[in-house]
XYZ file of C-alpha atoms in Angstrom:
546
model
C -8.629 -14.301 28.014
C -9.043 -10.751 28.253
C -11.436 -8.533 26.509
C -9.808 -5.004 24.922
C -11.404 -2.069 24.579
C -8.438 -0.456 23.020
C -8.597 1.932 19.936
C -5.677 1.024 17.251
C -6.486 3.840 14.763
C -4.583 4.604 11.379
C -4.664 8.198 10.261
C -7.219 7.616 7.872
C -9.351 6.580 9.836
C -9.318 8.690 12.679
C -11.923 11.121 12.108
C -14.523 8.984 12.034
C -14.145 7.578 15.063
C -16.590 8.031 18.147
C -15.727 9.143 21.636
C -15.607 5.651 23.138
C -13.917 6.473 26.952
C -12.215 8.897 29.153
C -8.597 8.185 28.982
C -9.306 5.709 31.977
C -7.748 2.236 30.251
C -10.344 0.067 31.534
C -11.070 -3.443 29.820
C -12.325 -6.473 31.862
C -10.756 -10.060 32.214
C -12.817 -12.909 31.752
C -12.764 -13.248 35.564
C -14.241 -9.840 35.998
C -10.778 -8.357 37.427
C -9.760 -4.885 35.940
C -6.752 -5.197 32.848
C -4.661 -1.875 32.931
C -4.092 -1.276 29.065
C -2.710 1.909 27.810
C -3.522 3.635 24.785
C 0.191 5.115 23.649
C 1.115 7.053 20.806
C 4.651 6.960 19.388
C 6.353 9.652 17.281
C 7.824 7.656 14.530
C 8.178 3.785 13.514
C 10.583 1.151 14.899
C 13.713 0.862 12.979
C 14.580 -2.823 14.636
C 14.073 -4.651 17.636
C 18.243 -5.739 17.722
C 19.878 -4.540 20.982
C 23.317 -4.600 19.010
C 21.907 -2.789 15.944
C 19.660 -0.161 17.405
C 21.065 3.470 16.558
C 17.843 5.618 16.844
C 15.667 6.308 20.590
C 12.220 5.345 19.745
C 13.964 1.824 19.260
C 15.919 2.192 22.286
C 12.479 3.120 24.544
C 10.632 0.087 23.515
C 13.894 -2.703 23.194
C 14.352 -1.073 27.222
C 10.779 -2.949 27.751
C 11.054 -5.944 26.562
C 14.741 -6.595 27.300
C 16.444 -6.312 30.652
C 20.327 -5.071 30.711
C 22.262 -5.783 33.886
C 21.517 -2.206 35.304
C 18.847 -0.397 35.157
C 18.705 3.612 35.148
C 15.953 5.535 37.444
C 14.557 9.299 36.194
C 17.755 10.575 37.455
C 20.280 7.744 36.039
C 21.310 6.611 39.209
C 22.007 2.482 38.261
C 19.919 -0.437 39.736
C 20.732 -4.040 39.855
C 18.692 -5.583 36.670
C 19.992 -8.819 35.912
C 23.022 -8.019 38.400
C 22.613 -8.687 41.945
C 24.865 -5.307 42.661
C 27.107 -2.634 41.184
C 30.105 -4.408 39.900
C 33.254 -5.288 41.761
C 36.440 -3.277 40.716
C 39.764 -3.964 41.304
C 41.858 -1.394 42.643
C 43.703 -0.410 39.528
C 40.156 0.406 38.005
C 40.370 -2.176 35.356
C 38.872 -4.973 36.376
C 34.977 -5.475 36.833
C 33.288 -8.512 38.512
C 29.942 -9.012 38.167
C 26.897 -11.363 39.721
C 23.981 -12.272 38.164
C 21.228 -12.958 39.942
C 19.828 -16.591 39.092
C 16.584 -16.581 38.613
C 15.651 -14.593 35.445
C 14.437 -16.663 32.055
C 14.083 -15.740 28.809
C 10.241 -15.852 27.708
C 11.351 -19.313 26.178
C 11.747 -20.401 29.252
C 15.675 -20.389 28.534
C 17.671 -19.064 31.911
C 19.500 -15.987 31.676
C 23.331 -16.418 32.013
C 26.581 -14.732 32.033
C 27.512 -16.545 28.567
C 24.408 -14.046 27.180
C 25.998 -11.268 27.993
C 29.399 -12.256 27.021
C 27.391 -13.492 23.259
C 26.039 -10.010 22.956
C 29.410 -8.526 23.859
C 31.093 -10.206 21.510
C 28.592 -9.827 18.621
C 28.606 -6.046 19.261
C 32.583 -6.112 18.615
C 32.299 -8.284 15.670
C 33.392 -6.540 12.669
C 31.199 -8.814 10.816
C 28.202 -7.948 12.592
C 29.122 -3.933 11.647
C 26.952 -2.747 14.957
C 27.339 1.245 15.059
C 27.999 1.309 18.869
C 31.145 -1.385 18.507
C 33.084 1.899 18.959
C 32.153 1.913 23.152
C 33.888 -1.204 23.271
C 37.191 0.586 23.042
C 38.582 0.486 26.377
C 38.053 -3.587 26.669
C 41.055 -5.666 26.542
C 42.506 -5.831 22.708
C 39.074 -4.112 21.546
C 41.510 -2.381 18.702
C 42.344 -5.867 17.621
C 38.904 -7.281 17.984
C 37.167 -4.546 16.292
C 39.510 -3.945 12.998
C 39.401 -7.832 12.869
C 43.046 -8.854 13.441
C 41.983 -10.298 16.594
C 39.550 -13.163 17.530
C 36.659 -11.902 19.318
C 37.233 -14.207 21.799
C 40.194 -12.216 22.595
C 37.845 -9.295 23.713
C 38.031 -8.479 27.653
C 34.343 -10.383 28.669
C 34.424 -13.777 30.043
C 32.070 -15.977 31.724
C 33.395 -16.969 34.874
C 30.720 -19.444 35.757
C 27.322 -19.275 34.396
C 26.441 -16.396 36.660
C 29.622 -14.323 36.712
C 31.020 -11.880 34.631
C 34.346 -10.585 34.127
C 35.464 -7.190 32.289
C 38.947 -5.956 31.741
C 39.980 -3.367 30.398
C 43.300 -1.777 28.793
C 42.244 2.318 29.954
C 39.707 3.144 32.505
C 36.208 4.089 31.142
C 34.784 6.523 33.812
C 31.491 5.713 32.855
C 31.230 2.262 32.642
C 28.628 1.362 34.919
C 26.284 3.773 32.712
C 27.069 1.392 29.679
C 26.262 -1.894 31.180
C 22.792 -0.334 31.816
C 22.671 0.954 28.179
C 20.560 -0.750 25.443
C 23.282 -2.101 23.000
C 24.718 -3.851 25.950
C 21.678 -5.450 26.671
C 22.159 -9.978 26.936
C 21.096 -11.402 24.176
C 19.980 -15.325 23.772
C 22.353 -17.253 21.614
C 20.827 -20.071 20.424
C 17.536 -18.284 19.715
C 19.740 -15.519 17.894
C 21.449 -18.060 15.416
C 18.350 -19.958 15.069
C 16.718 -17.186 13.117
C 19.677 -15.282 11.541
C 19.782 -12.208 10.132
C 15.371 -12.080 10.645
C 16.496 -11.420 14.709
C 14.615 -8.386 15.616
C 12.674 -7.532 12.560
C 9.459 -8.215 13.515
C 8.011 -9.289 16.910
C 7.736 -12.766 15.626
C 11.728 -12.919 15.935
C 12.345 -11.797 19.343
C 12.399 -13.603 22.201
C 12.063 -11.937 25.674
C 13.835 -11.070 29.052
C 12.254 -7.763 29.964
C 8.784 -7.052 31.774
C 7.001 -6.754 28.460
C 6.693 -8.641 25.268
C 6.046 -7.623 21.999
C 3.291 -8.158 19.575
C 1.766 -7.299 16.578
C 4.448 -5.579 15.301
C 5.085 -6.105 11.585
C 8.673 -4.475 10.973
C 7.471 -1.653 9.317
C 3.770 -0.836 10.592
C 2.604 1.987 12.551
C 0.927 -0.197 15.533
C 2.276 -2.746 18.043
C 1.198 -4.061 21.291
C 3.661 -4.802 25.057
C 1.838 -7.475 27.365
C 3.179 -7.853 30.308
C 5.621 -10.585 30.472
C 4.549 -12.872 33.299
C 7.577 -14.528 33.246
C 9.575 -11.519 34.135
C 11.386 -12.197 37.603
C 9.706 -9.064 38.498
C 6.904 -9.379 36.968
C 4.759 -9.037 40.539
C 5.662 -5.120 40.383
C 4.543 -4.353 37.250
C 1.436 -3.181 37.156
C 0.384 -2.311 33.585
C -1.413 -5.388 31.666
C -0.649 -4.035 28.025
C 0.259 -1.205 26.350
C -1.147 -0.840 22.639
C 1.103 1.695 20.736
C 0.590 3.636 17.576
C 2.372 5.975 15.322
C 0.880 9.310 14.575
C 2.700 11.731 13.046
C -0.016 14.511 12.635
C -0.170 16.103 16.094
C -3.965 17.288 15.616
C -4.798 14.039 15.001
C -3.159 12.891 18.160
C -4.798 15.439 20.143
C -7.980 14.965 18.948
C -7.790 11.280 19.599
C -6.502 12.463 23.026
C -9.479 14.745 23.572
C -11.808 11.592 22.781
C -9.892 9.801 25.531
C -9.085 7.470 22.972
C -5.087 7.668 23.779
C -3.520 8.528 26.555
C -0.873 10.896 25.280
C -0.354 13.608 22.903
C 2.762 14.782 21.782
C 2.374 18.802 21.002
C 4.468 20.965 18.988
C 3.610 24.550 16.731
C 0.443 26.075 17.804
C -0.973 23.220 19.276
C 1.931 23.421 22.101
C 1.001 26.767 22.312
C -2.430 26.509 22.581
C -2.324 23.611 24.946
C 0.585 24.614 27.110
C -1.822 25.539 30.055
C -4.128 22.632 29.743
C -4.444 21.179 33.241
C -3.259 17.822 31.353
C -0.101 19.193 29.568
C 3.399 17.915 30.786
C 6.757 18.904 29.772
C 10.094 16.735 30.021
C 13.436 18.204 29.540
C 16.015 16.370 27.281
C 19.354 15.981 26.835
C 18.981 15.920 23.112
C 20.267 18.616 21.002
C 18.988 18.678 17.029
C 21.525 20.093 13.906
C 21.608 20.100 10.433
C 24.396 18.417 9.637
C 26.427 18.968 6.336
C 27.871 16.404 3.989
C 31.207 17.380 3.547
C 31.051 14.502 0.529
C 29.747 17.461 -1.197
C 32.995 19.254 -2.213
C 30.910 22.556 -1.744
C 30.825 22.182 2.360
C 34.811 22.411 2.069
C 34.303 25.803 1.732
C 33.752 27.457 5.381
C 31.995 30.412 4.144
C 29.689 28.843 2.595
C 28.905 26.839 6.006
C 29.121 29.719 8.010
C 26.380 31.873 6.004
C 24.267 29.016 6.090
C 24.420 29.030 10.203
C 24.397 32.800 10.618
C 21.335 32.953 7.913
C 19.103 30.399 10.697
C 17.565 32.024 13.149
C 17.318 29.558 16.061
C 16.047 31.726 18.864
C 12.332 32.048 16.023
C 12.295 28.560 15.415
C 12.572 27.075 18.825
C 10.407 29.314 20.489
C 8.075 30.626 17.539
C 8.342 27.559 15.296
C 8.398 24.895 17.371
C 6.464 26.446 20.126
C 6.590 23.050 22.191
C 9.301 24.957 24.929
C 12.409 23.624 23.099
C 15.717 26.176 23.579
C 17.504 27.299 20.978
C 21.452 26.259 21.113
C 24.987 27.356 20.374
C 27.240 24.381 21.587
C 27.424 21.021 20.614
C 25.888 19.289 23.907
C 22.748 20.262 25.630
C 22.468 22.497 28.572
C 22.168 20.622 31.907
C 24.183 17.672 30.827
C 27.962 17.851 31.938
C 29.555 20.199 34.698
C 32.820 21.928 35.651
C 34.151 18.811 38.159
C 36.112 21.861 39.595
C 33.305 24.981 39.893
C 30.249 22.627 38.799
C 29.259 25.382 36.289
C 27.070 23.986 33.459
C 29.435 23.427 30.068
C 26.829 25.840 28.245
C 27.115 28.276 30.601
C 30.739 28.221 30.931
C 31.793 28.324 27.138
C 28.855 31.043 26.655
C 28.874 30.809 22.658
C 26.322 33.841 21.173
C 24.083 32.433 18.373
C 25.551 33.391 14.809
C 21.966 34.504 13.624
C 23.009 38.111 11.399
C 20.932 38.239 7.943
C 23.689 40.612 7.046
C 26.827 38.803 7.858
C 25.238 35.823 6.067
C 24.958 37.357 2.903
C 28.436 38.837 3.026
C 29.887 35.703 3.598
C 27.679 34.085 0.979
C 29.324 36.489 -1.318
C 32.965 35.381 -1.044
C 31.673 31.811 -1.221
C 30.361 32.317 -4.476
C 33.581 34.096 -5.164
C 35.827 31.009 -4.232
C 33.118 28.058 -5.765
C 32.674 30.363 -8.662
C 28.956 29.727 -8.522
C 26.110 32.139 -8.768
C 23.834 29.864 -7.449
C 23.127 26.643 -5.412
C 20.607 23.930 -5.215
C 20.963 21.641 -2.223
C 18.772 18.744 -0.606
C 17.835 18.996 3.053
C 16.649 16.036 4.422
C 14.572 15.188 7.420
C 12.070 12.647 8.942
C 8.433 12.917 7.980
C 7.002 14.066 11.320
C 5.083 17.234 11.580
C 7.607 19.039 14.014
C 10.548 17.847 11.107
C 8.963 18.851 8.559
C 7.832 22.232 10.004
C 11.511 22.916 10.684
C 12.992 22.048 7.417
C 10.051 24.616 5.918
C 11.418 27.240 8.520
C 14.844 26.600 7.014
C 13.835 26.537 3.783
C 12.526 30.151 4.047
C 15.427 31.136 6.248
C 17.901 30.243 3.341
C 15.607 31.567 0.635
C 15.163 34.794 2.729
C 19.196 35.571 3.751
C 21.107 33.897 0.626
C 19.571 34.703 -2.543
C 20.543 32.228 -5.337
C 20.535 29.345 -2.465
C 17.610 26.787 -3.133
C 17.008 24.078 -0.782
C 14.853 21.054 -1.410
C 13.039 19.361 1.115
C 12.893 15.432 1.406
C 11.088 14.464 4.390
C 10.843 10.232 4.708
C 10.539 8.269 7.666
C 12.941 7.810 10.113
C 14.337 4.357 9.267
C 14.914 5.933 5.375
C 16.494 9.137 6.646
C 19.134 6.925 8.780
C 20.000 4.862 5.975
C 19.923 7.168 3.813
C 22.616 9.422 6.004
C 24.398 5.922 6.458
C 24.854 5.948 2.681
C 26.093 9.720 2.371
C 22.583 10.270 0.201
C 21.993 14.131 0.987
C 23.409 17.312 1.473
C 22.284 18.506 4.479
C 19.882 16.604 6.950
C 18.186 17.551 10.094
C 19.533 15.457 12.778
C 19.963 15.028 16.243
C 21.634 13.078 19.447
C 20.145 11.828 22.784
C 22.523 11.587 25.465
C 23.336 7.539 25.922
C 25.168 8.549 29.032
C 26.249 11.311 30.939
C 29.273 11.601 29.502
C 30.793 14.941 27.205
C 32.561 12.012 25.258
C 28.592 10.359 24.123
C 28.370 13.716 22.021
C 31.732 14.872 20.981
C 33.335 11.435 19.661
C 29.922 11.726 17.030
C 32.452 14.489 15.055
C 36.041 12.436 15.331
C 37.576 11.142 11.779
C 35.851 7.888 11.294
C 33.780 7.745 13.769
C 30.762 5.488 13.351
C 28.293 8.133 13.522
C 30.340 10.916 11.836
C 28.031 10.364 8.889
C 28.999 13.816 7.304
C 32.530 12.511 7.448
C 34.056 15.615 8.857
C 37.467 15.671 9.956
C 39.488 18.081 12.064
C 43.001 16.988 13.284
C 43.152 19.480 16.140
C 39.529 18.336 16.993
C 40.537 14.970 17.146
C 43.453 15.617 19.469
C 41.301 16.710 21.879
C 39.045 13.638 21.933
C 41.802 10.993 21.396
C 42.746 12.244 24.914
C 39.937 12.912 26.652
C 39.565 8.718 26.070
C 42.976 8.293 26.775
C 45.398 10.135 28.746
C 43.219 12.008 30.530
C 40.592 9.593 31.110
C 41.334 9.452 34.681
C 41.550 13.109 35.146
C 38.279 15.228 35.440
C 40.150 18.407 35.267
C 42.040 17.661 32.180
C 38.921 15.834 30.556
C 36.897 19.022 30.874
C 39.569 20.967 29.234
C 39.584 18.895 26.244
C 35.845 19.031 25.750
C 36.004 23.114 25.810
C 38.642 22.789 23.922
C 36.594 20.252 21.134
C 34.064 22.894 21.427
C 36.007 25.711 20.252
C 37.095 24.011 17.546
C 33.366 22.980 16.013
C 32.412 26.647 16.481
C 35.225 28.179 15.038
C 35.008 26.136 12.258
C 31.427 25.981 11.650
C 31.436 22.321 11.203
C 27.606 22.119 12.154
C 24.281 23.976 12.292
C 23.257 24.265 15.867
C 19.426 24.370 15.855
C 17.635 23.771 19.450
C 17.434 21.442 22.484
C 14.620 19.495 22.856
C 11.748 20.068 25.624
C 8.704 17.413 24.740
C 5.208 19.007 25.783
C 2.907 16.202 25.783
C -0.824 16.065 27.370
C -0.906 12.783 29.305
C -3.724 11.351 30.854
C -3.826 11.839 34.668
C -4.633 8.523 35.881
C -1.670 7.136 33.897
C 0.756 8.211 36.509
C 4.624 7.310 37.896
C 5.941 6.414 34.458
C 9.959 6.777 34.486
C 11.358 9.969 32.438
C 15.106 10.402 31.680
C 16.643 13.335 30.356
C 19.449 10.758 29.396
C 19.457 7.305 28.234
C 16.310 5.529 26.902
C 13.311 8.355 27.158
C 10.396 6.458 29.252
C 9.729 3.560 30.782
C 5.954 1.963 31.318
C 7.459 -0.654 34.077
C 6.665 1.775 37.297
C 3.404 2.908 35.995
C 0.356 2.637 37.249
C -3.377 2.930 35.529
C -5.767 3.776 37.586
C -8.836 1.914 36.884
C -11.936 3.469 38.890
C -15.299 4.052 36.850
């Protein structure tokens, strides 16, 4: 038995507490050894601990340490053996994938990890039944279309077990980026029996979970703002991970967060507004680039968003280059295109995509109210009132204020109304076409065009604004297809895609996101990805001298 001295804190709370350490993680074991616990702060709650289900990152992050996935991706996204013993086998036509598993990984119920796992969580990911969002990057598997509409068994899917530590993958079209899926979280194995045994309660609260990654989970109600990782010493790696525990909370107000930091009471800060500004020099501030782009989206539900003016005076009435850098503050860009900068490149000229397209930013008060005119021409409408929704952080909420004003400001007779709820609530909420505009976002899965421009195709699963563009669709339909083995051709359809969002205003381009956090120093070599699941606590180290 160990004894904490970790701080769990709710925000009411907070101020009264004392300044108990220095950021240095310390507790003692009852043999007198050292216990490396961290003291993290998350943004926003879990939405659910289901690999299949999980849409949203802060799920992702912490499901990526307590579950393993057959690859693993390092702070550049080059893939690791996890549960494989190597990169798969491929057949020479492209569409066949073997894969080993190494044998000696359990499940923290002492269950082995198999091949039939992964083929279960395969298969429950295509069910129709199931309705998982990220079914859809099962498309190139053998009679997916059959498997997913629900004509076909989903046995029929391309994923068999072999033996019990042997995979096989076919597929029908070559998916160029298949390797980065098997390392991506809704891929993840999952345990059968344990699964069925609790039903639809799998993954909504640490109690329902079982484990195959170097952490377990804790104290985690399915809706609270605290939850604790121990290390899981059944891990097959467990002998390189050096952290003990990791006791997370949610804080949401970002003075809060720093003044717990300040206390050394946490370990990290997130920092946005004038607190990013005022901290950016601290000799403890560190910034992490992202390959996540934020929009407001429009609900094209609404028969008012038919009407293209009308979207494109609400875009040229935002000024993005104020908000990111002003706003914000935190060293987020401001953005024109649909994916972030740094993210794909010319396979011919290796030019960046944003660089290459080179869209200008709309932002013209003038041109916004002109165009606001002939939309209230065609509605025949004086005025508007529409809901903007957005998650209940600080930096979402200081942005839908920003645009607020913006509209208020440029488009006279426009009202917006803010509805800021947590993150779980704003998801559903754009699941169930409740709003008229929301503040949303996408982190890159993979390093792939295709992870952000299939989000916009007819029917796609996270096309949640239902917005549909034949021409638009063209382009993606063959960037999976026909030209899926052709880099050349590929990139030609995403410019292409591109052009077509733009000229059609079919979204609010807003910023990318930089994170500015303070972090404490001795909590070092924790891996950051600008793509895939943000962080990972499995190569840090605490150091733990008094």
């Amino acid at each position: 038995m160990k004894i904490k001295k970790s701080f769990l804190v709710t925000l009411a709370t907070a101020a009264l507490l004392a300044a108990c350490g220095s950021n240095e993680g310390n507790t003692e074991a009852a043999n007198g050894e050292a216990s490396a616990v961290v003291n993290y702060v998350a943004p926003t709650e879990i939405a659910t601990m289901d690999s299949v289900l999980v849409t949203d990152m802060n799920s992702a992050n912490y499901i990526g340490h307590v579950q393993e996935g057959l690859y693993w991706e390092n702070d550049v996204n080059e893939i690791q053996p996890a549960l494989a013993e190597s990169l798969p086998e491929v057949s020479e036509d492209g569409l066949t994938y073997t894969i080993k598993m190494r044998e000696d990984a359990t499940w923290s119920n002492g269950d082995q990890i198999t091949a039939h796992d992964f083929v279960y969580a395969i298969q429950r990911l295509a069910n129709p039944d199931t309705a998982a969002p990220y079914s859809y990057l099962l498309a190139g598997f053998e009679n997916a279309e059959g498997v997913l509409s629900g004509e076909q068994a989903i046995e029929d899917l391309g994923v068999e077990a072999l033996d019990d530590y042997t995979i096989e993958i076919r597929l029908e079209t070559p998916i160029p980026y298949i390797e980065n899926l098997l390392a991506f979280t809704p891929l993840y194995p999952q345990n059968q029996a344990f699964v069925e045994e609790v039903g639809d309660a799998y993954g909504t609260d640490s109690d329902n979970l079982v484990f195959s990654g170097p952490f377990t989970m804790t104290e985690w109600d399915g809706t609270g703002l605290t939850w604790s990782l121990v290390k899981n010493d059944d891990y097959y790696n467990a002998d390189d991970i050096a952290i003990d525990e990791v006791d997370v909370q949610v804080i949401k107000e970002v003075s809060t967060n720093v003044n717990l930091f300040e206390a050394g009471d946490v370990d990290n800060s997130l920092l946005t507004g004038e607190l990013a500004k005022q901290y950016l020099n601290h000799e403890d501030a560190v910034q992490q680039a992202k390959a996540r782009n934020y929009w407001v989206a429009f609900n094209y539900n609404n028969e008012v968003f038919q009407n293209k003016n009308l979207r494109e005076a609400i875009d040229y009435a935002i000024n993005n280059e104020e908000l990111a850098t002003n706003v914000i503050g935190d060293g987020s860009n401001p953005v024109s295109t649909f994916v972030p900068e740094n993210f794909i490149f010319n396979p011919e000229t290796e030019e960046d995509f944003v660089s290459e397209v080179a869209i200008e930013d709309k932002y013209d008060p003038e041109e916004a109210g002109r165009l606001w005119a002939l939309a209230q021409d065609e509605l025949g409408v004086e005025t508007l009132t529409l809901n903007l929704l957005g998650d209940d952080d600080e930096k979402s909420k200081t942005t839908a204020e920003y645009i607020q004003g913006q509209i208020a400001n440029n488009l006279p007779g426009v009202t917006l109304t803010l509805q800021n709820v947590p993150k779980k609530n704003r998801l559903s909420q754009e699941d169930a076409r409740d709003y008229d505009l929301v503040i949303t976002g996408w982190a890159a899965d993979f390093a792939d065009g295709i992870n952000f421009f299939e989000l916009f195709e007819t029917d796609g699963p996270y096309n949640r604004g239902d917005y549909s563009n034949e021409d638009y669709d063209a382009e993606i339909i063959a960037a999976k297809g026909e030209n899926a083995n052709d880099p050349v051709a590929r990139w030609e359809n995403f410019v292409a895609a591109q052009e077509v969002l733009t000229e059609d205003s079919a979204w609010i381009p807003l910023y990318q996101e930089v994170e500015t956090q303070l972090r404490n120093p001795n909590l070092e070599g924790i891996t950051f990805r600008s793509v895939g699941n943000e962080f990972d606590l499995r190569t840090a180290t605490l150091d733990n001298a008094e």
